[in-house]
Amino acid sequence: MRTALFRRLAAPAAAAAAVAALLLTGCSAQGAEGGGSDDPSSSAPGEEESPREDGESEADDGAAEEEAEEVVLDFGDESEQVRELQARLAALGHFLAQPTGYYGDVTLGAVSEYQRAEGLDVSGTVFASTWAALTEATGAPSQDELYPPQQILGYGDNSDQVRELQARLKQAGHFEENPTGYYGDVTTAAVRAFQEAAGIEATGTVFEPTWEALTSQTRAPSQEEMFPPVEIPEVEPAQELDERCLTGRVLCISKTSQTLSWVIDGEVRMTVDVRFGAEETPTREGEFEVYWKSRNHHSTLYDSPMPYAMFFDGGQAVHYSQDFAANGYNGASHGCVNVRDEAAIAQLFDEVTEGDRVVVYW
């Protein structure tokens, strides 16, 4: 432990790790690195000290300084060998990030943990003994372990690049919907299908090999392919409201006209298009009340976003749907009331309060 400390005291960042090691072991630092004494009786480099008659060395109090152990890698280093160090530590479960080639705080901590696990002096520095033990315990890292594939796109992403992904997958026959820009369940399944067809590990996430394979097999999509026009069917105006909607604050939802009207004391303040659940998951009719609002809600049941959700009956809610905005009535909800005008429902979310009534009717 003493010799390791001589090397660590050379740099402030490394010194902190050495002090931590001292606290762990109860050791104390002694002296400075060899050759630093002004005492004329100290030995010249390469010379052995003359033994005294009592068998002790003539230097200091008679204890011969051991030669400091070689430092292989240390804090602040940046090289391919650091990348190899990180990959070997990762193979043993001590380095959880991707190799970068830079020896920073994360690597110092990983080295310290490895040293502690192996019963070596805990310094955070890779001495020759640490490197020898590590290379003996691990195999030479592969190219993929040294340079793991980078993620390009994944679940939850929302961008124009996701639209491009969806348009390219559609060209390849793996995406049947119009691009929405949101990476959800449908896109994950489409990516997985493409990966299986291309002989790539089917993860459902777009890493570099998947993106390279997809772009090599497809052409750059046009603006119309990425942002296809949506045909909006004629919707009957909400002219005659159910009489239950004429008093108080009510979200008045008509399945006949496919509209939601925000009504206060019989006055219609806003009307928006809506769509409902499919035949197997219908939206329930009746009179309810808003019992919970969740601005950035995410469905745990269907693993999909439900922004501006206003729950009125069990898991059924009024909320914004990006799929409805992109695909119109060529689809359905799982029972919720979908709104495709994001600006309108954002305003509605701010105005509606818990306890306001909801009426769903034909």
CSV table of N, CA and C in Angstrom, one decimal, residues 187-332:
chain,number,residue,atom,x,y,z
A,187,THR,N,-44.2,1.1,-34.1
A,187,THR,CA,-42.9,1.3,-34.7
A,187,THR,C,-41.9,0.2,-34.1
A,188,THR,N,-42.0,-0.1,-32.9
A,188,THR,CA,-41.1,-1.1,-32.3
A,188,THR,C,-41.3,-2.5,-33.0
A,189,ALA,N,-42.6,-2.8,-33.2
A,189,ALA,CA,-42.9,-4.1,-33.8
A,189,ALA,C,-42.4,-4.1,-35.3
A,190,ALA,N,-42.6,-2.9,-36.0
A,190,ALA,CA,-42.1,-2.8,-37.3
A,190,ALA,C,-40.6,-3.0,-37.4
A,191,VAL,N,-39.9,-2.3,-36.5
A,191,VAL,CA,-38.4,-2.4,-36.5
A,191,VAL,C,-38.0,-3.8,-36.2
A,192,ARG,N,-38.7,-4.5,-35.3
A,192,ARG,CA,-38.3,-5.9,-35.0
A,192,ARG,C,-38.5,-6.8,-36.2
A,193,ALA,N,-39.6,-6.6,-36.9
A,193,ALA,CA,-39.9,-7.4,-38.1
A,193,ALA,C,-38.8,-7.1,-39.2
A,194,PHE,N,-38.4,-5.9,-39.4
A,194,PHE,CA,-37.3,-5.6,-40.3
A,194,PHE,C,-36.0,-6.3,-39.9
A,195,GLN,N,-35.7,-6.2,-38.6
A,195,GLN,CA,-34.5,-6.8,-38.1
A,195,GLN,C,-34.5,-8.3,-38.4
A,196,GLU,N,-35.6,-9.0,-38.1
A,196,GLU,CA,-35.7,-10.4,-38.3
A,196,GLU,C,-35.5,-10.7,-39.8
A,197,ALA,N,-36.1,-9.9,-40.7
A,197,ALA,CA,-36.0,-10.2,-42.1
A,197,ALA,C,-34.5,-9.9,-42.6
A,198,ALA,N,-33.8,-9.0,-42.0
A,198,ALA,CA,-32.5,-8.6,-42.4
A,198,ALA,C,-31.4,-9.5,-41.7
A,199,GLY,N,-31.8,-10.4,-40.8
A,199,GLY,CA,-30.8,-11.2,-40.1
A,199,GLY,C,-30.1,-10.4,-39.0
A,200,ILE,N,-30.7,-9.4,-38.5
A,200,ILE,CA,-30.1,-8.6,-37.4
A,200,ILE,C,-30.8,-8.9,-36.1
A,201,GLU,N,-30.1,-8.9,-35.0
A,201,GLU,CA,-30.7,-9.2,-33.7
A,201,GLU,C,-32.0,-8.3,-33.5
A,202,ALA,N,-33.1,-9.0,-33.3
A,202,ALA,CA,-34.4,-8.4,-33.2
A,202,ALA,C,-34.6,-7.8,-31.9
A,203,THR,N,-34.2,-6.5,-31.7
A,203,THR,CA,-34.4,-5.8,-30.4
A,203,THR,C,-35.6,-4.8,-30.4
A,204,GLY,N,-36.0,-4.4,-31.6
A,204,GLY,CA,-37.0,-3.4,-31.7
A,204,GLY,C,-36.5,-2.0,-31.6
A,205,THR,N,-35.2,-1.9,-31.3
A,205,THR,CA,-34.5,-0.6,-31.2
A,205,THR,C,-33.6,-0.4,-32.4
A,206,VAL,N,-33.4,0.8,-32.8
A,206,VAL,CA,-32.6,1.1,-34.0
A,206,VAL,C,-31.2,1.5,-33.6
A,207,PHE,N,-30.3,0.5,-33.7
A,207,PHE,CA,-28.8,0.7,-33.5
A,207,PHE,C,-28.2,1.0,-34.9
A,208,GLU,N,-26.9,1.3,-34.9
A,208,GLU,CA,-26.3,1.7,-36.1
A,208,GLU,C,-26.4,0.6,-37.2
A,209,PRO,N,-26.2,-0.7,-36.9
A,209,PRO,CA,-26.3,-1.7,-38.0
A,209,PRO,C,-27.7,-1.8,-38.6
A,210,THR,N,-28.8,-1.6,-37.8
A,210,THR,CA,-30.2,-1.6,-38.3
A,210,THR,C,-30.4,-0.4,-39.2
A,211,TRP,N,-29.9,0.8,-38.7
A,211,TRP,CA,-30.1,2.0,-39.6
A,211,TRP,C,-29.4,1.9,-40.9
A,212,GLU,N,-28.2,1.4,-40.8
A,212,GLU,CA,-27.3,1.3,-42.0
A,212,GLU,C,-28.0,0.3,-43.0
A,213,ALA,N,-28.5,-0.8,-42.5
A,213,ALA,CA,-29.2,-1.8,-43.3
A,213,ALA,C,-30.5,-1.2,-43.9
A,214,LEU,N,-31.2,-0.5,-43.1
A,214,LEU,CA,-32.5,0.1,-43.6
A,214,LEU,C,-32.2,1.1,-44.7
A,215,THR,N,-31.3,2.0,-44.5
A,215,THR,CA,-31.0,3.1,-45.4
A,215,THR,C,-30.4,2.5,-46.7
A,216,SER,N,-29.7,1.4,-46.6
A,216,SER,CA,-29.1,0.8,-47.8
A,216,SER,C,-30.2,0.1,-48.7
A,217,GLN,N,-31.3,-0.3,-48.1
A,217,GLN,CA,-32.3,-1.0,-48.8
A,217,GLN,C,-33.5,-0.1,-49.2
A,218,THR,N,-33.5,1.1,-48.8
A,218,THR,CA,-34.6,2.0,-49.1
A,218,THR,C,-34.0,3.4,-49.6
A,219,ARG,N,-34.9,4.1,-50.2
A,219,ARG,CA,-34.5,5.5,-50.7
A,219,ARG,C,-34.9,6.5,-49.7
A,220,ALA,N,-34.4,7.7,-49.8
A,220,ALA,CA,-34.8,8.8,-48.9
A,220,ALA,C,-36.2,9.1,-49.2
A,221,PRO,N,-37.1,9.1,-48.2
A,221,PRO,CA,-38.5,9.4,-48.4
A,221,PRO,C,-38.8,10.8,-48.8
A,222,SER,N,-39.8,11.0,-49.6
A,222,SER,CA,-40.2,12.4,-50.0
A,222,SER,C,-40.9,13.1,-48.8
A,223,GLN,N,-41.1,14.4,-49.0
A,223,GLN,CA,-41.8,15.1,-47.9
A,223,GLN,C,-43.3,14.6,-47.8
A,224,GLU,N,-43.9,14.2,-48.9
A,224,GLU,CA,-45.3,13.7,-48.8
A,224,GLU,C,-45.3,12.4,-48.2
A,225,GLU,N,-44.3,11.5,-48.3
A,225,GLU,CA,-44.3,10.2,-47.7
A,225,GLU,C,-44.1,10.4,-46.2
A,226,MET,N,-43.3,11.4,-45.8
A,226,MET,CA,-43.1,11.6,-44.3
A,226,MET,C,-44.3,12.4,-43.7
A,227,PHE,N,-44.9,13.3,-44.4
A,227,PHE,CA,-46.0,14.0,-43.9
A,227,PHE,C,-47.2,13.9,-44.9
A,228,PRO,N,-47.8,12.7,-45.0
A,228,PRO,CA,-48.9,12.5,-45.9
A,228,PRO,C,-50.1,13.3,-45.5
A,229,PRO,N,-50.9,13.8,-46.6
A,229,PRO,CA,-52.1,14.5,-46.3
A,229,PRO,C,-53.1,13.6,-45.6
A,230,VAL,N,-53.8,14.1,-44.6
A,230,VAL,CA,-54.8,13.3,-43.9
A,230,VAL,C,-56.2,13.8,-44.4
A,231,GLU,N,-57.0,12.8,-44.9
A,231,GLU,CA,-58.3,13.1,-45.3
A,231,GLU,C,-59.2,13.2,-44.0
A,232,ILE,N,-59.8,14.3,-43.9
A,232,ILE,CA,-60.7,14.5,-42.7
A,232,ILE,C,-62.1,14.4,-43.2
A,233,PRO,N,-62.9,13.4,-42.7
A,233,PRO,CA,-64.2,13.3,-43.1
A,233,PRO,C,-65.1,14.4,-42.6
A,234,GLU,N,-66.2,14.6,-43.3
A,234,GLU,CA,-67.2,15.6,-42.8
A,234,GLU,C,-67.8,15.1,-41.5
A,235,VAL,N,-67.8,16.1,-40.5
A,235,VAL,CA,-68.3,15.8,-39.2
A,235,VAL,C,-69.5,16.6,-39.0
A,236,GLU,N,-70.6,16.0,-38.5
A,236,GLU,CA,-71.8,16.8,-38.2
A,236,GLU,C,-71.6,17.7,-37.1
A,237,PRO,N,-72.0,19.0,-37.3
A,237,PRO,CA,-71.9,19.9,-36.1
A,237,PRO,C,-72.7,19.5,-35.0
A,238,ALA,N,-72.3,19.8,-33.8
A,238,ALA,CA,-73.0,19.5,-32.6
A,238,ALA,C,-74.1,20.5,-32.4
A,239,GLN,N,-75.2,20.3,-33.1
A,239,GLN,CA,-76.3,21.3,-33.0
A,239,GLN,C,-77.2,21.1,-31.8
A,240,GLU,N,-77.7,19.9,-31.7
A,240,GLU,CA,-78.6,19.6,-30.6
A,240,GLU,C,-77.9,18.8,-29.5
A,241,LEU,N,-77.7,19.4,-28.4
A,241,LEU,CA,-77.0,18.8,-27.3
A,241,LEU,C,-78.0,17.9,-26.4
A,242,ASP,N,-77.5,16.9,-25.9
A,242,ASP,CA,-78.3,16.1,-24.9
A,242,ASP,C,-78.7,17.0,-23.8
A,243,GLU,N,-79.9,16.9,-23.3
A,243,GLU,CA,-80.4,17.8,-22.3
A,243,GLU,C,-79.6,17.8,-21.0
A,244,ARG,N,-78.9,16.7,-20.8
A,244,ARG,CA,-78.0,16.6,-19.6
A,244,ARG,C,-76.8,17.5,-19.7
A,245,CYS,N,-76.6,18.0,-20.9
A,245,CYS,CA,-75.4,18.9,-21.1
A,245,CYS,C,-75.8,20.4,-20.9
A,246,LEU,N,-77.0,20.7,-20.6
A,246,LEU,CA,-77.4,22.1,-20.6
A,246,LEU,C,-77.3,22.8,-19.3
A,247,THR,N,-76.9,22.1,-18.2
A,247,THR,CA,-76.7,22.8,-16.9
A,247,THR,C,-75.3,22.4,-16.4
A,248,GLY,N,-74.7,23.4,-15.8
A,248,GLY,CA,-73.4,23.2,-15.2
A,248,GLY,C,-72.2,23.2,-16.2
A,249,ARG,N,-71.1,22.6,-15.7
A,249,ARG,CA,-69.9,22.5,-16.6
A,249,ARG,C,-69.8,21.0,-17.1
A,250,VAL,N,-69.9,20.9,-18.4
A,250,VAL,CA,-70.1,19.5,-18.9
A,250,VAL,C,-69.2,19.3,-20.2
A,251,LEU,N,-68.5,18.2,-20.2
A,251,LEU,CA,-67.9,17.7,-21.4
A,251,LEU,C,-68.9,16.9,-22.1
A,252,CYS,N,-69.6,17.4,-23.1
A,252,CYS,CA,-70.7,16.8,-23.8
A,252,CYS,C,-70.2,16.1,-25.1
A,253,ILE,N,-70.2,14.8,-25.0
A,253,ILE,CA,-69.6,13.9,-26.1
A,253,ILE,C,-70.6,13.1,-26.9
A,254,SER,N,-70.7,13.5,-28.1
A,254,SER,CA,-71.7,12.8,-29.0
A,254,SER,C,-71.1,11.8,-29.9
A,255,LYS,N,-71.5,10.5,-29.8
A,255,LYS,CA,-71.0,9.5,-30.7
A,255,LYS,C,-71.6,9.6,-32.1
A,256,THR,N,-72.7,10.2,-32.2
A,256,THR,CA,-73.4,10.4,-33.5
A,256,THR,C,-72.6,11.4,-34.4
A,257,SER,N,-72.3,12.6,-33.8
A,257,SER,CA,-71.6,13.6,-34.5
A,257,SER,C,-70.1,13.5,-34.4
A,258,GLN,N,-69.6,12.6,-33.5
A,258,GLN,CA,-68.2,12.4,-33.3
A,258,GLN,C,-67.5,13.8,-32.9
A,259,THR,N,-68.2,14.4,-31.9
A,259,THR,CA,-67.7,15.7,-31.4
A,259,THR,C,-67.7,15.7,-29.9
A,260,LEU,N,-66.9,16.6,-29.3
A,260,LEU,CA,-66.9,16.9,-27.9
A,260,LEU,C,-67.1,18.4,-27.8
A,261,SER,N,-68.2,18.7,-27.1
A,261,SER,CA,-68.4,20.2,-26.8
A,261,SER,C,-68.2,20.5,-25.4
A,262,TRP,N,-67.5,21.6,-25.1
A,262,TRP,CA,-67.3,22.0,-23.7
A,262,TRP,C,-68.4,23.1,-23.5
A,263,VAL,N,-69.3,22.7,-22.6
A,263,VAL,CA,-70.5,23.5,-22.3
A,263,VAL,C,-70.5,24.0,-20.9
A,264,ILE,N,-70.8,25.3,-20.7
A,264,ILE,CA,-70.9,25.9,-19.4
A,264,ILE,C,-72.3,26.6,-19.4
A,265,ASP,N,-73.2,26.0,-18.5
A,265,ASP,CA,-74.5,26.6,-18.3
A,265,ASP,C,-75.2,26.7,-19.7
A,266,GLY,N,-75.1,25.7,-20.5
A,266,GLY,CA,-75.8,25.7,-21.8
A,266,GLY,C,-75.1,26.4,-22.9
A,267,GLU,N,-74.0,27.1,-22.6
A,267,GLU,CA,-73.3,27.8,-23.7
A,267,GLU,C,-72.1,27.0,-24.1
A,268,VAL,N,-72.0,26.7,-25.4
A,268,VAL,CA,-70.9,25.9,-26.0
A,268,VAL,C,-69.7,26.8,-26.1
A,269,ARG,N,-68.6,26.5,-25.4
A,269,ARG,CA,-67.4,27.3,-25.4
A,269,ARG,C,-66.4,26.7,-26.5
A,270,MET,N,-66.5,25.5,-26.8
A,270,MET,CA,-65.5,24.8,-27.7
A,270,MET,C,-66.1,23.5,-28.2
A,271,THR,N,-65.8,23.2,-29.5
A,271,THR,CA,-66.2,21.9,-30.0
A,271,THR,C,-65.0,21.4,-30.8
A,272,VAL,N,-64.7,20.1,-30.6
A,272,VAL,CA,-63.6,19.4,-31.3
A,272,VAL,C,-64.0,18.1,-31.8
A,273,ASP,N,-63.3,17.6,-32.8
A,273,ASP,CA,-63.6,16.3,-33.3
A,273,ASP,C,-63.0,15.2,-32.3
A,274,VAL,N,-63.7,14.1,-32.2
A,274,VAL,CA,-63.2,13.0,-31.4
A,274,VAL,C,-63.4,11.7,-32.1
A,275,ARG,N,-62.7,10.7,-31.6
A,275,ARG,CA,-63.0,9.3,-32.0
A,275,ARG,C,-63.1,8.4,-30.8
A,276,PHE,N,-63.6,7.2,-31.0
A,276,PHE,CA,-63.9,6.4,-29.8
A,276,PHE,C,-63.2,5.0,-29.9
A,277,GLY,N,-63.6,4.1,-28.9
A,277,GLY,CA,-63.0,2.8,-28.9
A,277,GLY,C,-63.5,1.9,-30.0
A,278,ALA,N,-62.8,0.9,-30.3
A,278,ALA,CA,-63.2,-0.1,-31.3
A,278,ALA,C,-64.3,-1.0,-30.7
A,279,GLU,N,-64.8,-1.9,-31.6
A,279,GLU,CA,-66.0,-2.7,-31.2
A,279,GLU,C,-65.6,-3.6,-29.9
A,280,GLU,N,-64.4,-4.1,-29.9
A,280,GLU,CA,-64.0,-4.9,-28.8
A,280,GLU,C,-63.6,-4.1,-27.5
A,281,THR,N,-63.4,-2.8,-27.7
A,281,THR,CA,-63.0,-2.0,-26.5
A,281,THR,C,-63.8,-0.7,-26.6
A,282,PRO,N,-65.1,-0.8,-26.5
A,282,PRO,CA,-66.0,0.4,-26.7
A,282,PRO,C,-65.9,1.5,-25.6
A,283,THR,N,-66.1,2.7,-26.0
A,283,THR,CA,-66.2,3.8,-25.1
A,283,THR,C,-67.6,3.7,-24.4
A,284,ARG,N,-67.7,3.7,-23.1
A,284,ARG,CA,-69.0,3.5,-22.4
A,284,ARG,C,-69.8,4.8,-22.5
A,285,GLU,N,-71.1,4.6,-22.7
A,285,GLU,CA,-72.0,5.8,-22.6
A,285,GLU,C,-72.5,6.0,-21.2
A,286,GLY,N,-72.9,7.2,-20.9
A,286,GLY,CA,-73.5,7.5,-19.6
A,286,GLY,C,-73.1,8.8,-19.1
A,287,GLU,N,-73.4,9.1,-17.8
A,287,GLU,CA,-73.1,10.3,-17.2
A,287,GLU,C,-72.0,10.1,-16.1
A,288,PHE,N,-70.9,10.8,-16.2
A,288,PHE,CA,-69.8,10.6,-15.3
A,288,PHE,C,-69.3,11.9,-14.8
A,289,GLU,N,-68.1,11.9,-14.2
A,289,GLU,CA,-67.4,13.2,-13.8
A,289,GLU,C,-65.9,13.0,-13.9
A,290,VAL,N,-65.2,14.1,-14.2
A,290,VAL,CA,-63.7,14.0,-14.2
A,290,VAL,C,-63.2,13.8,-12.8
A,291,TYR,N,-62.6,12.6,-12.6
A,291,TYR,CA,-62.1,12.4,-11.3
A,291,TYR,C,-60.6,12.5,-11.1
A,292,TRP,N,-59.9,12.6,-12.3
A,292,TRP,CA,-58.4,12.8,-12.2
A,292,TRP,C,-57.9,13.4,-13.5
A,293,LYS,N,-56.9,14.3,-13.4
A,293,LYS,CA,-56.3,14.9,-14.6
A,293,LYS,C,-54.8,14.5,-14.5
A,294,SER,N,-54.2,14.2,-15.7
A,294,SER,CA,-52.8,13.9,-15.8
A,294,SER,C,-52.3,14.4,-17.1
A,295,ARG,N,-51.5,15.5,-17.0
A,295,ARG,CA,-51.1,16.3,-18.2
A,295,ARG,C,-50.2,15.4,-19.1
A,296,ASN,N,-49.2,14.7,-18.5
A,296,ASN,CA,-48.2,13.9,-19.3
A,296,ASN,C,-48.4,12.5,-19.0
A,297,HIS,N,-49.6,12.0,-19.0
A,297,HIS,CA,-49.9,10.6,-18.7
A,297,HIS,C,-49.4,9.6,-19.7
A,298,HIS,N,-48.9,8.5,-19.2
A,298,HIS,CA,-48.5,7.4,-20.1
A,298,HIS,C,-49.1,6.1,-19.6
A,299,SER,N,-49.9,5.4,-20.5
A,299,SER,CA,-50.6,4.2,-20.2
A,299,SER,C,-49.7,3.1,-19.8
A,300,THR,N,-49.9,2.5,-18.6
A,300,THR,CA,-49.1,1.3,-18.2
A,300,THR,C,-49.7,0.1,-18.8
A,301,LEU,N,-51.0,0.1,-19.1
A,301,LEU,CA,-51.7,-1.0,-19.7
A,301,LEU,C,-51.3,-1.2,-21.1
A,302,TYR,N,-51.3,-0.1,-21.9
A,302,TYR,CA,-51.0,-0.3,-23.3
A,302,TYR,C,-49.6,0.3,-23.7
A,303,ASP,N,-48.9,0.8,-22.7
A,303,ASP,CA,-47.5,1.3,-22.9
A,303,ASP,C,-47.5,2.4,-24.0
A,304,SER,N,-48.4,3.4,-23.9
A,304,SER,CA,-48.5,4.4,-24.9
A,304,SER,C,-48.8,5.7,-24.3
A,305,PRO,N,-48.5,6.8,-24.9
A,305,PRO,CA,-48.7,8.2,-24.3
A,305,PRO,C,-50.2,8.6,-24.4
A,306,MET,N,-50.6,9.3,-23.3
A,306,MET,CA,-52.0,9.8,-23.2
A,306,MET,C,-51.9,11.2,-22.7
A,307,PRO,N,-51.3,12.2,-23.4
A,307,PRO,CA,-51.2,13.5,-22.9
A,307,PRO,C,-52.5,14.2,-22.7
A,308,TYR,N,-52.6,15.1,-21.8
A,308,TYR,CA,-53.8,15.9,-21.4
A,308,TYR,C,-54.9,15.0,-21.1
A,309,ALA,N,-54.7,13.9,-20.3
A,309,ALA,CA,-55.7,12.9,-20.0
A,309,ALA,C,-56.6,13.4,-18.9
A,310,MET,N,-57.9,13.3,-19.1
A,310,MET,CA,-58.9,13.7,-18.1
A,310,MET,C,-59.8,12.4,-17.9
A,311,PHE,N,-59.5,11.7,-16.9
A,311,PHE,CA,-60.2,10.4,-16.6
A,311,PHE,C,-61.6,10.6,-16.1
A,312,PHE,N,-62.5,9.8,-16.6
A,312,PHE,CA,-63.9,10.0,-16.2
A,312,PHE,C,-64.6,8.6,-15.8
A,313,ASP,N,-64.1,7.5,-16.3
A,313,ASP,CA,-64.7,6.2,-16.0
A,313,ASP,C,-63.6,5.1,-16.0
A,314,GLY,N,-63.2,4.7,-14.8
A,314,GLY,CA,-62.1,3.6,-14.8
A,314,GLY,C,-60.9,4.2,-15.5
A,315,GLY,N,-60.4,3.4,-16.5
A,315,GLY,CA,-59.2,3.8,-17.3
A,315,GLY,C,-59.6,4.6,-18.5
A,316,GLN,N,-60.9,4.9,-18.7
A,316,GLN,CA,-61.3,5.7,-19.9
A,316,GLN,C,-61.1,7.2,-19.6
A,317,ALA,N,-60.6,7.9,-20.6
A,317,ALA,CA,-60.3,9.3,-20.4
A,317,ALA,C,-60.4,10.0,-21.8
A,318,VAL,N,-60.6,11.3,-21.7
A,318,VAL,CA,-60.5,12.2,-22.8
A,318,VAL,C,-59.0,12.6,-22.9
A,319,HIS,N,-58.3,12.4,-24.1
A,319,HIS,CA,-56.9,12.7,-24.2
A,319,HIS,C,-56.5,13.0,-25.6
A,320,TYR,N,-55.4,13.6,-25.8
A,320,TYR,CA,-54.8,13.9,-27.1
A,320,TYR,C,-54.3,12.6,-27.7
A,321,SER,N,-54.5,12.4,-29.0
A,321,SER,CA,-53.9,11.2,-29.7
A,321,SER,C,-53.2,11.6,-30.9
A,322,GLN,N,-51.9,11.4,-31.0
A,322,GLN,CA,-51.1,11.7,-32.1
A,322,GLN,C,-51.5,10.8,-33.3
A,323,ASP,N,-51.9,9.6,-33.0
A,323,ASP,CA,-52.3,8.7,-34.1
A,323,ASP,C,-53.6,9.2,-34.7
A,324,PHE,N,-54.5,9.7,-34.0
A,324,PHE,CA,-55.7,10.3,-34.5
A,324,PHE,C,-55.4,11.5,-35.4
A,325,ALA,N,-54.4,12.3,-34.9
A,325,ALA,CA,-54.0,13.5,-35.6
A,325,ALA,C,-53.4,13.1,-37.0
A,326,ALA,N,-52.7,12.0,-37.0
A,326,ALA,CA,-52.0,11.6,-38.2
A,326,ALA,C,-52.9,10.8,-39.2
A,327,ASN,N,-53.7,9.9,-38.6
A,327,ASN,CA,-54.4,8.9,-39.4
A,327,ASN,C,-55.9,9.1,-39.4
A,328,GLY,N,-56.4,10.1,-38.8
A,328,GLY,CA,-57.9,10.4,-38.8
A,328,GLY,C,-58.7,9.2,-38.2
A,329,TYR,N,-59.8,8.9,-38.9
A,329,TYR,CA,-60.7,7.9,-38.4
A,329,TYR,C,-60.3,6.5,-38.9
A,330,ASN,N,-59.1,6.4,-39.4
A,330,ASN,CA,-58.6,5.1,-39.9
A,330,ASN,C,-57.9,4.4,-38.6
A,331,GLY,N,-58.7,4.2,-37.6
A,331,GLY,CA,-58.2,3.6,-36.4
A,331,GLY,C,-59.2,3.8,-35.3
A,332,ALA,N,-58.8,3.4,-34.1
A,332,ALA,CA,-59.7,3.6,-32.9
A,332,ALA,C,-58.9,3.6,-31.7
